[in-house]
Coordinates of N, CA and C in Angstrom, one line a residue:
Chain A
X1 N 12.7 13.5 5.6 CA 12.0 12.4 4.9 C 10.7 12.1 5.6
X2 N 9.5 11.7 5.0 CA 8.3 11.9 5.6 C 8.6 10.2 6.3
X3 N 7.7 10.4 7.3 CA 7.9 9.0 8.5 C 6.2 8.5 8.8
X4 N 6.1 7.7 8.7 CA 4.5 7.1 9.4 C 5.1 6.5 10.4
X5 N 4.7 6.4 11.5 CA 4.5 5.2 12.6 C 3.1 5.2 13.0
X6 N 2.6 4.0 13.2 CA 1.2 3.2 13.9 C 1.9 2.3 14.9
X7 N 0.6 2.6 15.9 CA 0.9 2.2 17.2 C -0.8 1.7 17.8
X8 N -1.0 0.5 18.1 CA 0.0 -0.5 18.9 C 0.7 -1.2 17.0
X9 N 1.0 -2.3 17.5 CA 2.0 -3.1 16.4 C 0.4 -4.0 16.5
X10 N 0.1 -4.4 17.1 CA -0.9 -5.3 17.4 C -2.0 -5.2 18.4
X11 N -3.0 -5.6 17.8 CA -4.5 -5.4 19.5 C -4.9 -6.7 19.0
X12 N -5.8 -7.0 20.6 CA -6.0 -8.5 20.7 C -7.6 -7.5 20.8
X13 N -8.7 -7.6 20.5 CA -10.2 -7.0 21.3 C -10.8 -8.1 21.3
X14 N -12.4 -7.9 22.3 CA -13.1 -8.8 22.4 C -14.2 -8.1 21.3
X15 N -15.1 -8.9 20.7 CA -16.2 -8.8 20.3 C -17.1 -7.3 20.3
X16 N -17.4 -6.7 20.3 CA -17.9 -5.3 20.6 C -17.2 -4.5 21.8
X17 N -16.1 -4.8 21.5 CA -15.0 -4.0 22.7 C -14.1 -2.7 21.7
X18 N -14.9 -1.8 21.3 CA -14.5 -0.5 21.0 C -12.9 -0.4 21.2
X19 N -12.0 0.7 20.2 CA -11.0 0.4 20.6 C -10.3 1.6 19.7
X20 N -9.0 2.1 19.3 CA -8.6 3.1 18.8 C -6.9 2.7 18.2
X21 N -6.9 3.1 16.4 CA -5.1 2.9 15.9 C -5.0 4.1 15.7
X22 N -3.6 4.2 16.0 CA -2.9 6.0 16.2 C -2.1 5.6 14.9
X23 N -1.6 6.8 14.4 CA -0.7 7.0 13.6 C -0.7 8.1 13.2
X24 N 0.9 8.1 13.5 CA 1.9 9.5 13.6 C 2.6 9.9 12.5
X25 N 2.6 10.7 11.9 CA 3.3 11.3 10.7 C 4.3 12.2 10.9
X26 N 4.8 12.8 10.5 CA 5.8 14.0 9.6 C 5.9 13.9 8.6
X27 N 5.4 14.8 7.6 CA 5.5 15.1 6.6 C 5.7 16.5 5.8
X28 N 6.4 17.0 4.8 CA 6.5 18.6 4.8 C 5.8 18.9 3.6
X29 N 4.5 19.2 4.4 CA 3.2 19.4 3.5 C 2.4 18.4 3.3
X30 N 1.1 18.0 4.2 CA 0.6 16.9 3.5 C -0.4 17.4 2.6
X31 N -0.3 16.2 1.6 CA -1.5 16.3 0.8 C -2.4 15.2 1.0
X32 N -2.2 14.6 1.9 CA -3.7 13.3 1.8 C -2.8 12.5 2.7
X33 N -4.1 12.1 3.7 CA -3.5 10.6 4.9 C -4.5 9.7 4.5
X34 N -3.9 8.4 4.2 CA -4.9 7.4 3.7 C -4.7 5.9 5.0
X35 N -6.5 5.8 4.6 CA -6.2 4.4 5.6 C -6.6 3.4 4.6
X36 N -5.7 2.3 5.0 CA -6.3 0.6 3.7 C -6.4 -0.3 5.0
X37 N -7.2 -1.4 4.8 CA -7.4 -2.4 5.4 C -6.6 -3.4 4.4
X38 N -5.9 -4.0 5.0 CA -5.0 -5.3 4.2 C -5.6 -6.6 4.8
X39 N -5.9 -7.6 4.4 CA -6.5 -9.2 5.1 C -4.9 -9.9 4.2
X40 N -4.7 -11.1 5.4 CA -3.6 -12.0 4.5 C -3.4 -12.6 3.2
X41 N -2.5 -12.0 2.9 CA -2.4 -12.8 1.6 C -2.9 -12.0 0.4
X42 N -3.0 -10.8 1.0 CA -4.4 -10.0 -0.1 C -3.7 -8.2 -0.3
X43 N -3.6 -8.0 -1.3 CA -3.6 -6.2 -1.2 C -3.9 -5.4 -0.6
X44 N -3.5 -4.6 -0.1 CA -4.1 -3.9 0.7 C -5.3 -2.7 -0.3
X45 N -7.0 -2.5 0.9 CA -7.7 -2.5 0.2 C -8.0 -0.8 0.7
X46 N -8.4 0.1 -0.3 CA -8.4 1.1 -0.1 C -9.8 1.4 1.1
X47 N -9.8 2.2 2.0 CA -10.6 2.7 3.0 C -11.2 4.2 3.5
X48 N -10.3 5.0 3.6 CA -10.4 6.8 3.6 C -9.3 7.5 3.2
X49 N -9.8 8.7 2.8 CA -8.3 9.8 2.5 C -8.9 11.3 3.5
X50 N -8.0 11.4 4.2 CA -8.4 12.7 5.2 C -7.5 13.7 4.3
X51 N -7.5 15.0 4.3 CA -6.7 15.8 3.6 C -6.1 16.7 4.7
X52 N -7.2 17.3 5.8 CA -7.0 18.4 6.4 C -7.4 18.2 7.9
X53 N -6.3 18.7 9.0 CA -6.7 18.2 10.3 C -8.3 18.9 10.6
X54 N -8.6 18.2 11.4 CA -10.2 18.3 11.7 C -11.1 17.1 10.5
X55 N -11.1 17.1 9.8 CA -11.6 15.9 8.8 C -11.6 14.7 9.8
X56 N -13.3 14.1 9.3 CA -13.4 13.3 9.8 C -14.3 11.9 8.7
X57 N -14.1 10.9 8.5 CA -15.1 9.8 7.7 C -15.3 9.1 8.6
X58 N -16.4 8.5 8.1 CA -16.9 6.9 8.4 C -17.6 5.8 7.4
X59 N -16.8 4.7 7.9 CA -17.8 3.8 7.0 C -18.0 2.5 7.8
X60 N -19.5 2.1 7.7 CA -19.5 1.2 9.1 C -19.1 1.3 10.3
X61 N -18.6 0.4 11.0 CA -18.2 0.8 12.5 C -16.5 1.4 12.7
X62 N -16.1 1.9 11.3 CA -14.6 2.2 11.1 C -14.9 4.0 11.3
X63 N -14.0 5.2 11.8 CA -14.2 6.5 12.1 C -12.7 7.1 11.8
X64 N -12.7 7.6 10.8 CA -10.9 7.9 10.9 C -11.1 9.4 10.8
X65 N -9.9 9.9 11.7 CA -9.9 11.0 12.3 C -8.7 11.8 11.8
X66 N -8.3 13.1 12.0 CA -6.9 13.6 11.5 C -6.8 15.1 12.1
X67 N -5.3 14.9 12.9 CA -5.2 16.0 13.4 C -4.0 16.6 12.8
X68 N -2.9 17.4 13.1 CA -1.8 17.9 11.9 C -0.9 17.2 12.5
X69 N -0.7 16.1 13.8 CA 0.8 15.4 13.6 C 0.4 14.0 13.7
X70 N -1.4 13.6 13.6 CA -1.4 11.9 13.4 C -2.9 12.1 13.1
X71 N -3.4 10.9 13.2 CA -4.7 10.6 12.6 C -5.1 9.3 13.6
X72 N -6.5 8.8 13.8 CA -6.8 7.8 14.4 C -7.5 6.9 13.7
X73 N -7.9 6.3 13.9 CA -8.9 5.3 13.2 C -9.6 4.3 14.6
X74 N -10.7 5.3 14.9 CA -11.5 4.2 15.5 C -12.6 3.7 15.2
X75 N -13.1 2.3 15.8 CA -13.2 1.3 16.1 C -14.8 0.7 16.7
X76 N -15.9 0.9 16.4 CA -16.4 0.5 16.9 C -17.7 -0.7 17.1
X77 N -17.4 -1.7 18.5 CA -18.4 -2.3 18.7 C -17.6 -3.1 17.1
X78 N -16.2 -3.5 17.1 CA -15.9 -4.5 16.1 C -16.2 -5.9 16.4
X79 N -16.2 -6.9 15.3 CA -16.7 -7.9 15.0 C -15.6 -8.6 14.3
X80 N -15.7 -9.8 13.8 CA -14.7 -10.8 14.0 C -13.9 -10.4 12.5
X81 N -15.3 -9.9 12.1 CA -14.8 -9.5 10.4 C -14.1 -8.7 10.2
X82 N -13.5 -7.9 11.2 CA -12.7 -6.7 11.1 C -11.7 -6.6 11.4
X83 N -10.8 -8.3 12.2 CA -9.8 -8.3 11.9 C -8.8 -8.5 10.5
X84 N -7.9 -8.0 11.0 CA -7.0 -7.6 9.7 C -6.1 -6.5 10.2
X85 N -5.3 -6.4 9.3 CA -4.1 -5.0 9.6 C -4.2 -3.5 8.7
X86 N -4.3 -3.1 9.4 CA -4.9 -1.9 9.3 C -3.7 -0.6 8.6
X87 N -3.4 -0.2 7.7 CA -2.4 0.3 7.4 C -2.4 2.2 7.3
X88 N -1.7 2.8 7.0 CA -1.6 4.2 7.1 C -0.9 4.7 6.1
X89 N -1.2 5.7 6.0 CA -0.3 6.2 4.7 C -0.2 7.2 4.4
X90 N 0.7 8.4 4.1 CA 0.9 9.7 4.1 C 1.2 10.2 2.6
X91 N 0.7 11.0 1.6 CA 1.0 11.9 0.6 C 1.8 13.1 0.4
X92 N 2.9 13.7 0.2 CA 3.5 15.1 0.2 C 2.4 15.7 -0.1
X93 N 2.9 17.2 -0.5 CA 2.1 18.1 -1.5 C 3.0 18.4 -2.6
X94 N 4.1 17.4 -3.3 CA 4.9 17.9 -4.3 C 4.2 17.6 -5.3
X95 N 2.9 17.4 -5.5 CA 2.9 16.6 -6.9 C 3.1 15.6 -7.2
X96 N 3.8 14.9 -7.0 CA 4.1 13.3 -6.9 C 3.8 12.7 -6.0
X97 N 2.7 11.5 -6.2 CA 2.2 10.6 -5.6 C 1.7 9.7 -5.2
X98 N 4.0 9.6 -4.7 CA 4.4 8.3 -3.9 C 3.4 8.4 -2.3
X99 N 2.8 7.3 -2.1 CA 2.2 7.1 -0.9 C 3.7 6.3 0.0
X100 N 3.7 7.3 1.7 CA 4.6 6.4 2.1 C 3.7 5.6 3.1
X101 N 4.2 4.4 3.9 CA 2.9 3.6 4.5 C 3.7 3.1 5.9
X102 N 3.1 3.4 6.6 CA 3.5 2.5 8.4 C 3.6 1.7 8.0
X103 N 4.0 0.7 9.3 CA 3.6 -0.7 8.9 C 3.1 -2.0 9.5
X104 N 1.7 -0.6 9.9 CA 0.7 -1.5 10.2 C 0.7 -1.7 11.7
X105 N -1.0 -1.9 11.8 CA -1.5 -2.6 13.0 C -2.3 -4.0 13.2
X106 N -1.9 -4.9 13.5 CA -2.8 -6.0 13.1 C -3.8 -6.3 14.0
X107 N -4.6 -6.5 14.0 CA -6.5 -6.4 14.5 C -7.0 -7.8 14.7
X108 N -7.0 -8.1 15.7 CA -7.3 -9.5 16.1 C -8.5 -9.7 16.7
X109 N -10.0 -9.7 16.1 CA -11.1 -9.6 17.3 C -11.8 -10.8 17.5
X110 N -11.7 -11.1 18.8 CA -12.7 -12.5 19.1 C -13.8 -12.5 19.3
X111 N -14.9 -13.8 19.2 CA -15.9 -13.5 19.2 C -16.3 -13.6 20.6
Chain B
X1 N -12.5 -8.7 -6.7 CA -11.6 -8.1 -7.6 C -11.3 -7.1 -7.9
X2 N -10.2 -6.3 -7.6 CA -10.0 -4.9 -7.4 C -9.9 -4.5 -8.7
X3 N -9.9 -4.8 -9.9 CA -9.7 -4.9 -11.0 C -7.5 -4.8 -11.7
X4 N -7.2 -4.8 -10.7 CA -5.7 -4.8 -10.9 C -5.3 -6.3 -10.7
X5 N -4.8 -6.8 -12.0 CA -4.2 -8.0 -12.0 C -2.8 -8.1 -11.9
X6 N -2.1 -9.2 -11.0 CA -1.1 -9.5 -10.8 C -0.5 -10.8 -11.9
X7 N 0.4 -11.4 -12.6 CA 1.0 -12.6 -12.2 C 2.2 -12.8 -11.9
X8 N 2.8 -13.5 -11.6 CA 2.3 -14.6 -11.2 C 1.8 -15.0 -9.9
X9 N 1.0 -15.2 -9.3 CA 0.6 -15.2 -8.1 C 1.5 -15.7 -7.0
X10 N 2.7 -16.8 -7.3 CA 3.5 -17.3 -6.3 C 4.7 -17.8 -7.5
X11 N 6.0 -17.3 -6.8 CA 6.9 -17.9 -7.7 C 8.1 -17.8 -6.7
X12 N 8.8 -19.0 -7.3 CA 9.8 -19.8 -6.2 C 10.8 -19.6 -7.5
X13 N 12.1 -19.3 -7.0 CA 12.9 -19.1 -8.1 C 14.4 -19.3 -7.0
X14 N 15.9 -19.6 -7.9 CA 16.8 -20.0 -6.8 C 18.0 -18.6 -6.9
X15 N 18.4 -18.3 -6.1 CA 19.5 -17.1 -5.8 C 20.1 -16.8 -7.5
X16 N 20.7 -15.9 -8.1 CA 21.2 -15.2 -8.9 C 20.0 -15.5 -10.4
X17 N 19.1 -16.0 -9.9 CA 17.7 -16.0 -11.5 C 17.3 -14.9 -11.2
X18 N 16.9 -14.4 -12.9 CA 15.9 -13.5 -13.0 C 14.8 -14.0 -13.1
X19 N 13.9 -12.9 -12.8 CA 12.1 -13.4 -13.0 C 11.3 -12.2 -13.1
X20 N 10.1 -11.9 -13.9 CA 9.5 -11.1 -14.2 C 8.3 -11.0 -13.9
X21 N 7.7 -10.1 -13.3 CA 6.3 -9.7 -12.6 C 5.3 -9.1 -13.3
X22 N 4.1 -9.5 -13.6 CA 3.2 -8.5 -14.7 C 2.0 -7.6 -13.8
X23 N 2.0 -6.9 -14.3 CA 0.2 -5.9 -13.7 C 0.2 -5.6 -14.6
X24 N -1.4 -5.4 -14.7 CA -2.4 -5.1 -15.6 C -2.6 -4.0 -14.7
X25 N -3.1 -2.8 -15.3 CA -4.0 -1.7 -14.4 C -5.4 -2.0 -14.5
X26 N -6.2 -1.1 -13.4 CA -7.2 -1.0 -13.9 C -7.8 -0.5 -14.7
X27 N -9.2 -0.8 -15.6 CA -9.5 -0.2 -17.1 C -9.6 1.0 -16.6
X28 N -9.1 2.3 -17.2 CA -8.8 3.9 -17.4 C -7.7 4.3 -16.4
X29 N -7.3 3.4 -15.7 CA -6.1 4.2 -14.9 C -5.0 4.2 -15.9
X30 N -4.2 5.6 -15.7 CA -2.7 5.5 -16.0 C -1.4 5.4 -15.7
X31 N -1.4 5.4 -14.3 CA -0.2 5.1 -13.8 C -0.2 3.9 -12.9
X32 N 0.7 3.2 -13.0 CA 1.4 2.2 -12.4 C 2.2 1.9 -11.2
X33 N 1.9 1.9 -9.5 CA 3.6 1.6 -9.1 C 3.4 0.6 -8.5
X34 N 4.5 0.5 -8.4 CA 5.2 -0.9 -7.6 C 5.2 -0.8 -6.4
X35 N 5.4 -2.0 -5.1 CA 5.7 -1.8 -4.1 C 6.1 -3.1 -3.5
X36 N 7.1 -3.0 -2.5 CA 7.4 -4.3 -2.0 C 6.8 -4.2 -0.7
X37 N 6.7 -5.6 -0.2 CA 6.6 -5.5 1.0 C 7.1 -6.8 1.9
X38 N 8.0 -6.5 2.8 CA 8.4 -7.4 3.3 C 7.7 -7.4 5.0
X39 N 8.2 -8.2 5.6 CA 7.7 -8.8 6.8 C 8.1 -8.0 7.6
X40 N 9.5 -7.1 7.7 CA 10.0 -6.3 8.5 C 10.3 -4.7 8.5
X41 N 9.5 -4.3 6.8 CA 9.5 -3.0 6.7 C 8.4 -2.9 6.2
X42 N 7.4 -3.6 6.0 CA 6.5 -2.3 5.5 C 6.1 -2.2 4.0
X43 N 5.4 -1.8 3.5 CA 5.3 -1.6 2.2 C 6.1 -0.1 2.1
X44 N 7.2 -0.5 0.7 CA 8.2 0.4 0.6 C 8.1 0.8 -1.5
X45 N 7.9 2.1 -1.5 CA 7.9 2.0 -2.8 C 8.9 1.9 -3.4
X46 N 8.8 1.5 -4.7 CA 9.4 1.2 -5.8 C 9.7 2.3 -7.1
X47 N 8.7 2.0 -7.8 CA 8.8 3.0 -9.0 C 7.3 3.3 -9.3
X48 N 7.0 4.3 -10.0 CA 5.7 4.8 -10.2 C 5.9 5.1 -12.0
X49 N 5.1 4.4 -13.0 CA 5.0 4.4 -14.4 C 3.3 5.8 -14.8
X50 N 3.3 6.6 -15.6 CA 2.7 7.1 -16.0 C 2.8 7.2 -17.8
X51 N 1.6 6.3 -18.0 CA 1.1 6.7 -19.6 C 2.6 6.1 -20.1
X52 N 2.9 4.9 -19.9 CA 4.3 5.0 -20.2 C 5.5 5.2 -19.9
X53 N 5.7 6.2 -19.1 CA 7.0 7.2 -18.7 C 7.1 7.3 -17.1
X54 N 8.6 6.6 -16.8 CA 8.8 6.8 -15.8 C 8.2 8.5 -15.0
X55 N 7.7 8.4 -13.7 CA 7.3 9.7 -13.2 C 8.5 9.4 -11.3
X56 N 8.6 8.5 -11.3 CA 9.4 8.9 -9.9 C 9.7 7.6 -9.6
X57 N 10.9 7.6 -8.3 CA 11.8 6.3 -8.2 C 11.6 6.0 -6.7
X58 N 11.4 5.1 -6.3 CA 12.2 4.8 -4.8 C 13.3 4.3 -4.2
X59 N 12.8 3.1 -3.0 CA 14.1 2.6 -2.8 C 14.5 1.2 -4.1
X60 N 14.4 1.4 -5.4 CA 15.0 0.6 -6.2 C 16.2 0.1 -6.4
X61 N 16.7 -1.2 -6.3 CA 17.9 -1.3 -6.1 C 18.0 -1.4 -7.8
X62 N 19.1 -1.4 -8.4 CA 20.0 -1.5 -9.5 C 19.4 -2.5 -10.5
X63 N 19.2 -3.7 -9.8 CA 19.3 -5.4 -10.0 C 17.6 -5.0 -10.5
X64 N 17.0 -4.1 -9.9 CA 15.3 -4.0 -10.9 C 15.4 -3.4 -11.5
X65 N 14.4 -3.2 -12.5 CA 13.9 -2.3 -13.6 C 12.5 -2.6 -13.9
X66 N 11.8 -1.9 -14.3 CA 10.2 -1.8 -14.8 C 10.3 -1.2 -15.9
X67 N 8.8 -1.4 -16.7 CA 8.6 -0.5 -18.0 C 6.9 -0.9 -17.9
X68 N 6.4 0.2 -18.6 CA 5.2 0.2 -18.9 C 4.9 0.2 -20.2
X69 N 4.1 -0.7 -20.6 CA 4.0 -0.7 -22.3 C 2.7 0.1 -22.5
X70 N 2.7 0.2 -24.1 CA 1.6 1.1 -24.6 C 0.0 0.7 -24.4
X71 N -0.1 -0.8 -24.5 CA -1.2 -1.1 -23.7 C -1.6 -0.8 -22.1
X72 N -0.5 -0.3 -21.5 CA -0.7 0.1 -20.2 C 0.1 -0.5 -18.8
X73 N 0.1 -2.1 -19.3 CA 0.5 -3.1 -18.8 C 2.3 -3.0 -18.3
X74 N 2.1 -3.5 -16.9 CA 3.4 -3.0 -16.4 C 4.4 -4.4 -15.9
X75 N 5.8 -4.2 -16.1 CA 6.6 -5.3 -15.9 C 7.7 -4.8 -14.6
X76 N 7.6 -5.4 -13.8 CA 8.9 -5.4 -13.0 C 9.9 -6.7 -13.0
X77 N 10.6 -6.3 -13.4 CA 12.2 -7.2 -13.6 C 13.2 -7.6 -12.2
X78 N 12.8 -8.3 -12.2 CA 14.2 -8.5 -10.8 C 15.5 -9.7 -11.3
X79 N 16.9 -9.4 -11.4 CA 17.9 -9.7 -11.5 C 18.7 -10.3 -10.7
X80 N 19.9 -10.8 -10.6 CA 20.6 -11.4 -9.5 C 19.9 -11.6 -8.5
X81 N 19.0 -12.5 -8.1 CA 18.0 -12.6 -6.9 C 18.7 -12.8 -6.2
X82 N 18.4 -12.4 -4.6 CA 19.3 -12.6 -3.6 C 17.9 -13.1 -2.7
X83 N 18.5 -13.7 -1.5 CA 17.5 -14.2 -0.4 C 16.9 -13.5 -0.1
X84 N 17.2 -12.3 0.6 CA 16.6 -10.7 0.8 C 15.4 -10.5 -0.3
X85 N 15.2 -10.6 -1.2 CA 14.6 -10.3 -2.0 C 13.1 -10.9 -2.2
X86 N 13.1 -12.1 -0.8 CA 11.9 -12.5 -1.1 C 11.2 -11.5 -0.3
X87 N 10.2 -11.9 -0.7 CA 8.9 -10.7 -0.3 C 7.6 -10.8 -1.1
X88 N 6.5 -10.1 -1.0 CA 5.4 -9.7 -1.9 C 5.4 -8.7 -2.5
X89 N 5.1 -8.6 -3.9 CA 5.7 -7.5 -4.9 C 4.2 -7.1 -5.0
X90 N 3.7 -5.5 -4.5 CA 2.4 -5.3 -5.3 C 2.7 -4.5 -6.3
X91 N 1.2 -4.1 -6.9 CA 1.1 -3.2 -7.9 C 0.0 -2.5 -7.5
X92 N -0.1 -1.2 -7.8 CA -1.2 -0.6 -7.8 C -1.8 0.2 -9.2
X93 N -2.7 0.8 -9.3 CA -2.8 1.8 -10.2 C -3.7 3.1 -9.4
X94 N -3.6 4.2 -10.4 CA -4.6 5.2 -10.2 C -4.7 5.8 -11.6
X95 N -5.7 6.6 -11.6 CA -6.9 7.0 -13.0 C -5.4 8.0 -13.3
X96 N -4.9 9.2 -12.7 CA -3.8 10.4 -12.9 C -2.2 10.0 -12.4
X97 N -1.9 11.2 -12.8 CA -0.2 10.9 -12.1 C 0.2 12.5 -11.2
X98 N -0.7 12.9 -10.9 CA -1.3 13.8 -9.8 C -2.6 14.0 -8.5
X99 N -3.1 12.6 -8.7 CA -4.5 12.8 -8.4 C -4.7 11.9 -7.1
X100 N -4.0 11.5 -6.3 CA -3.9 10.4 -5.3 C -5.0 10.6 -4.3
X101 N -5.6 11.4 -5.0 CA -7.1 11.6 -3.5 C -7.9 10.3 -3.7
X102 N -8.3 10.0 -4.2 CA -8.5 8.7 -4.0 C -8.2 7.5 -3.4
X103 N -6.9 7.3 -3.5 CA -5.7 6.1 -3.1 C -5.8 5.4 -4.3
X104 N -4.8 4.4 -3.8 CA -4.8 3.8 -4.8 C -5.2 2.6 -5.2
X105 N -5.5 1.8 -6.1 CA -6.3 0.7 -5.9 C -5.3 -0.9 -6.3
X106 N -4.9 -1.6 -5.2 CA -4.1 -2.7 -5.4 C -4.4 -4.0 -5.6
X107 N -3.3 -4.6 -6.7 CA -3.6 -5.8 -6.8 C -3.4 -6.7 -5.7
X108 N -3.7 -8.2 -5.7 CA -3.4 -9.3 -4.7 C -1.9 -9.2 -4.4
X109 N -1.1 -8.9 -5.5 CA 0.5 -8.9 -5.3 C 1.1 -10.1 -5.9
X110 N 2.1 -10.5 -5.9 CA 3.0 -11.7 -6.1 C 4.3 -12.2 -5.2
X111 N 3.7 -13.3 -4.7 CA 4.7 -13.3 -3.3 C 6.0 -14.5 -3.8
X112 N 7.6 -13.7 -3.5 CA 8.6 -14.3 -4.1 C 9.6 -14.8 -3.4
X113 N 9.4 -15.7 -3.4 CA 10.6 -16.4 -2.8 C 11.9 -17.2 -3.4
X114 N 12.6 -16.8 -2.9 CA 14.0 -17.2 -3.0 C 14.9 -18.0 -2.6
X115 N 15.4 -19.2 -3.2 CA 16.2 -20.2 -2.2 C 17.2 -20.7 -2.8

């Protein structure tokens, strides 16, 4: 059965204090690792889809990474606006696509 | 506005009621899924609607059921509520029912509680 885990569960950062979310997969066959940023009370909001290890995006100070047993998502020189929980998510390659989802890192940055 | 609409946005309802959940997709997507998400697991799927027609199941318990009507517009049913049951119900959609490169694009959700 395919597995996400993200790690930490939680970060506390300071203000432009760079920083890095792991997340670990097993999956048999991926077809797509996705990251969403979720804020409370709110959907989680779509962010990147890696397909293939070595793939890399960016948008703003966000860098998500993917290697064949996890993917990163770093972090930089964050800002207050970028707290939130950060989620993960893995695709088979059956054709069907159920996204399965960690559950989360929550992002706490002070100013 | 992600363009996926939820209602009802909060609903309080008491142990063994039913209650019913609506999404709207977004304009040209065709499939529909569900997803719960509780405090201690995670967003966990549900069921996934395409063009209508069931395309795949999750951890669904018994006591739900969904349908997607021809306008597109999707219902999740929850039965014998139990306390366990509260949680936040999303919805998502996407444009295919093969095409997840994208992700998917979710509504606010509907968060349910039970007492």
């Amino acid at each position: 059965e395919d597995q996400v885990t993200q790690s930490p569960e939680a970060l506390r950062l300071q203000e432009g204090e760079s920083s890095s979310l792991n997340c670990s997969y097993t999956v048999s066959g991926l077809r797509g690792l996705f990251w969403y940023r979720q804020d409370p009370g709110k959907g989680p909001e779509f962010l990147f889809t890696l397909y293939s290890a070595g793939e890399e995006k960016e948008k703003e100070r966000l860098k998500a990474t993917l290697t064949k047993k996890e993917s990163f998502l770093h972090i930089t020189a964050p800002k207050p606006e970028d707290s939130a929980t950060y989620l993960c998510a893995v695709q088979e390659g059956t054709g069907f696509q159920k996204l399965v989802f960690g559950t989360g890192t929550r992002l706490l940055v002070s100013p | 506005d992600s363009g996926v609409t939820q209602t009802p946005k909060h609903l309080i309802t008491a142990t063994g009621q039913r209650v019913t959940l609506r999404c709207s997709p977004r304009s040209g997507d065709l499939s529909v899924y569900w997803y719960q998400q509780s405090l201690d697991q995670g967003l966990q799927f549900l069921i996934q609607y395409y063009n209508g027609e069931e395309r795949a199941k999750g951890n669904i318990l018994e006591r739900f059921s969904a349908q997607q009507f021809p306008d597109l517009h999707s219902e999740l049913n929850l039965s014998s509520l139990e306390l366990g049951d509260s949680a936040l119900y999303f919805c998502a959609s996407s444009a295919g029912a093969g095409q997840g490169y994208y992700g998917y694009t979710f509504g606010s959700g509907t968060r349910l509680t039970v007492v």
